[in-house]
């Protein structure tokens, strides 16, 4: 069940998420946005995704009852992509912090107590050099019964972390995340958000040891923060700064 009225009442965004689609079953809400309606305002939510997509080409298991949704964002510059990856995590974290003390593993895995509660995947399509379509896809585990079994990754849900199930509204959580994402995107466009500073309030690992897989090789770093562009800034075992860009990294969960 998904109440469009309740969702639209809660949505305070001016542009994003205004045109909701609800599916009991769909291949992937990200694919829907990229292939079917990538225009500003589109938002797709599915109870079941038969081909849900995760990062690094992995499958995302969708259990009915969770919040698995994607929305379209347009009018973007190509070099906003990396910061937007982080902003999506900030928006989710701001909303989920009403329920539990969640934080972020770079770039945007929302975690609590070393367990993953939400995954975010931004997918794009370019027209020549121009960023034409962007789908921001978010999957949040809401209830105990909906925690997927994922090999190698400890996972949790809002209810498992102690949230009262009767206070969890999928409609309001989705609406609030989109509203917050739009606010943060406006700040970014106006040059009014410093990603490096902001990250410090969200990171699960700042100053701590992180295990990073670079070109298939696992290495230990200390997280220093992020760059203004949103890349991970880490210190190697000799204290040398290393800038790690999206796509080169795989985290060990548990660290
Ligand atoms: C990750 O690997 O952590 C990212 C997972 C992103 C999953 C969401 S669920 C809604 C949207 N549709 C998809 O196919 N994937 C994203």
Tab-separated table of N, CA and C in Angstrom, residues 85-98 100-112 120 180-181 183-184 187 193-207 223 225-226:
chain	number	residue	atom	x	y	z
A	85	UNK	N	26.216	12.727	-5.145
A	85	UNK	CA	26.292	11.408	-4.525
A	85	UNK	C	26.317	11.542	-3.003
A	86	UNK	N	27.066	12.536	-2.534
A	86	UNK	CA	27.149	12.764	-1.092
A	86	UNK	C	25.883	13.447	-0.573
A	87	UNK	N	25.365	14.404	-1.348
A	87	UNK	CA	24.153	15.110	-0.893
A	87	UNK	C	22.987	14.148	-0.705
A	88	UNK	N	22.903	13.139	-1.581
A	88	UNK	CA	21.822	12.148	-1.434
A	88	UNK	C	21.964	11.453	-0.082
A	89	UNK	N	23.194	11.133	0.292
A	89	UNK	CA	23.438	10.510	1.597
A	89	UNK	C	23.101	11.458	2.745
A	90	UNK	N	23.425	12.752	2.583
A	90	UNK	CA	23.105	13.734	3.638
A	90	UNK	C	21.580	13.794	3.837
A	91	UNK	N	20.860	13.819	2.722
A	91	UNK	CA	19.393	13.948	2.801
A	91	UNK	C	18.792	12.735	3.519
A	92	UNK	N	19.243	11.541	3.140
A	92	UNK	CA	18.717	10.322	3.784
A	92	UNK	C	19.064	10.334	5.278
A	93	UNK	N	20.311	10.669	5.578
A	93	UNK	CA	20.764	10.647	6.976
A	93	UNK	C	19.963	11.635	7.817
A	94	UNK	N	19.733	12.846	7.280
A	94	UNK	CA	18.964	13.847	8.037
A	94	UNK	C	17.598	13.298	8.427
A	95	UNK	N	16.967	12.588	7.506
A	95	UNK	CA	15.615	12.086	7.790
A	95	UNK	C	15.674	10.863	8.719
A	96	UNK	N	16.606	9.942	8.464
A	96	UNK	CA	16.649	8.725	9.296
A	96	UNK	C	17.141	9.014	10.717
A	97	UNK	N	17.848	10.125	10.902
A	97	UNK	CA	18.334	10.456	12.255
A	97	UNK	C	17.189	10.789	13.223
A	98	UNK	N	15.996	10.999	12.683
A	98	UNK	CA	14.840	11.172	13.576
A	98	UNK	C	14.527	9.870	14.300
A	100	UNK	N	17.070	6.982	14.402
A	100	UNK	CA	18.242	6.235	14.893
A	100	UNK	C	19.513	7.023	14.542
A	101	UNK	N	20.593	6.798	15.315
A	101	UNK	CA	21.836	7.560	15.078
A	101	UNK	C	22.634	7.007	13.892
A	102	UNK	N	22.154	7.247	12.703
A	102	UNK	CA	22.811	6.715	11.503
A	102	UNK	C	23.913	7.677	11.041
A	103	UNK	N	24.864	7.136	10.289
A	103	UNK	CA	25.909	7.979	9.704
A	103	UNK	C	26.308	7.376	8.357
A	104	UNK	N	27.322	7.962	7.728
A	104	UNK	CA	27.624	7.568	6.344
A	104	UNK	C	29.006	6.963	6.185
A	105	UNK	N	29.057	5.914	5.393
A	105	UNK	CA	30.328	5.410	4.881
A	105	UNK	C	30.459	5.976	3.491
A	106	UNK	N	31.608	6.543	3.192
A	106	UNK	CA	31.782	7.194	1.892
A	106	UNK	C	31.481	6.218	0.750
A	107	UNK	N	30.824	6.630	-0.311
A	107	UNK	CA	30.279	7.971	-0.471
A	107	UNK	C	28.888	8.145	0.140
A	108	UNK	N	28.076	7.065	0.198
A	108	UNK	CA	26.711	7.302	0.678
A	108	UNK	C	26.010	6.079	1.249
A	109	UNK	N	26.766	5.157	1.813
A	109	UNK	CA	26.124	4.023	2.492
A	109	UNK	C	25.704	4.471	3.874
A	110	UNK	N	24.412	4.375	4.145
A	110	UNK	CA	23.912	4.811	5.443
A	110	UNK	C	23.993	3.622	6.411
A	111	UNK	N	24.701	3.816	7.516
A	111	UNK	CA	24.968	2.697	8.428
A	111	UNK	C	24.646	3.076	9.869
A	112	UNK	N	24.493	2.037	10.695
A	112	UNK	CA	24.342	2.250	12.132
A	112	UNK	C	24.951	1.041	12.823
A	120	UNK	N	22.309	3.671	-1.821
A	120	UNK	CA	21.944	4.736	-2.762
A	120	UNK	C	22.716	4.527	-4.056
A	180	UNK	N	14.401	17.354	1.257
A	180	UNK	CA	15.727	17.725	1.776
A	180	UNK	C	16.774	17.705	0.661
A	181	UNK	N	16.667	16.711	-0.232
A	181	UNK	CA	17.633	16.632	-1.336
A	181	UNK	C	17.510	17.875	-2.219
A	183	UNK	N	16.493	20.860	-1.319
A	183	UNK	CA	17.076	21.995	-0.572
A	183	UNK	C	18.601	21.980	-0.682
A	184	UNK	N	19.195	20.809	-0.465
A	184	UNK	CA	20.656	20.703	-0.493
A	184	UNK	C	21.192	20.978	-1.896
A	187	UNK	N	21.339	24.634	-2.447
A	187	UNK	CA	22.498	25.207	-1.741
A	187	UNK	C	23.774	24.963	-2.545
A	193	UNK	N	27.162	25.469	0.067
A	193	UNK	CA	27.409	24.314	0.922
A	193	UNK	C	28.862	23.876	0.732
A	194	UNK	N	29.573	23.747	1.838
A	194	UNK	CA	30.968	23.287	1.771
A	194	UNK	C	30.968	21.790	2.078
A	195	UNK	N	31.148	20.999	1.031
A	195	UNK	CA	31.051	19.548	1.163
A	195	UNK	C	32.068	19.026	2.199
A	196	UNK	N	33.308	19.577	2.166
A	196	UNK	CA	34.358	19.072	3.079
A	196	UNK	C	33.914	19.212	4.530
A	197	UNK	N	33.381	20.413	4.864
A	197	UNK	CA	32.959	20.679	6.241
A	197	UNK	C	31.743	19.839	6.610
A	198	UNK	N	30.787	19.837	5.686
A	198	UNK	CA	29.516	19.162	5.971
A	198	UNK	C	29.740	17.671	6.227
A	199	UNK	N	30.640	17.068	5.438
A	199	UNK	CA	30.907	15.632	5.568
A	199	UNK	C	31.258	15.250	7.013
A	200	UNK	N	31.967	16.135	7.709
A	200	UNK	CA	32.431	15.813	9.062
A	200	UNK	C	31.267	15.496	10.001
A	201	UNK	N	30.130	16.101	9.737
A	201	UNK	CA	28.951	15.846	10.582
A	201	UNK	C	28.210	14.567	10.225
A	202	UNK	N	28.636	13.918	9.160
A	202	UNK	CA	27.911	12.727	8.700
A	202	UNK	C	28.746	11.451	8.724
A	203	UNK	N	30.079	11.595	8.651
A	203	UNK	CA	30.926	10.410	8.463
A	203	UNK	C	30.901	9.465	9.662
A	204	UNK	N	30.841	8.175	9.350
A	204	UNK	CA	30.911	7.140	10.392
A	204	UNK	C	32.356	6.852	10.761
A	205	UNK	N	33.313	7.331	9.948
A	205	UNK	CA	34.699	6.862	10.095
A	205	UNK	C	35.742	7.952	10.209
A	206	UNK	N	35.334	9.212	10.301
A	206	UNK	CA	36.330	10.287	10.237
A	206	UNK	C	37.408	10.079	11.314
A	207	UNK	N	38.666	10.127	10.887
A	207	UNK	CA	39.780	9.927	11.822
A	207	UNK	C	40.070	8.467	12.124
A	223	UNK	N	40.750	7.648	7.515
A	223	UNK	CA	39.912	8.627	6.795
A	223	UNK	C	40.174	10.037	7.303
A	225	UNK	N	38.813	12.809	5.464
A	225	UNK	CA	37.618	13.578	5.119
A	225	UNK	C	37.312	13.406	3.646
A	226	UNK	N	36.727	14.449	3.051
A	226	UNK	CA	36.481	14.430	1.612
A	226	UNK	C	36.998	15.732	1.013
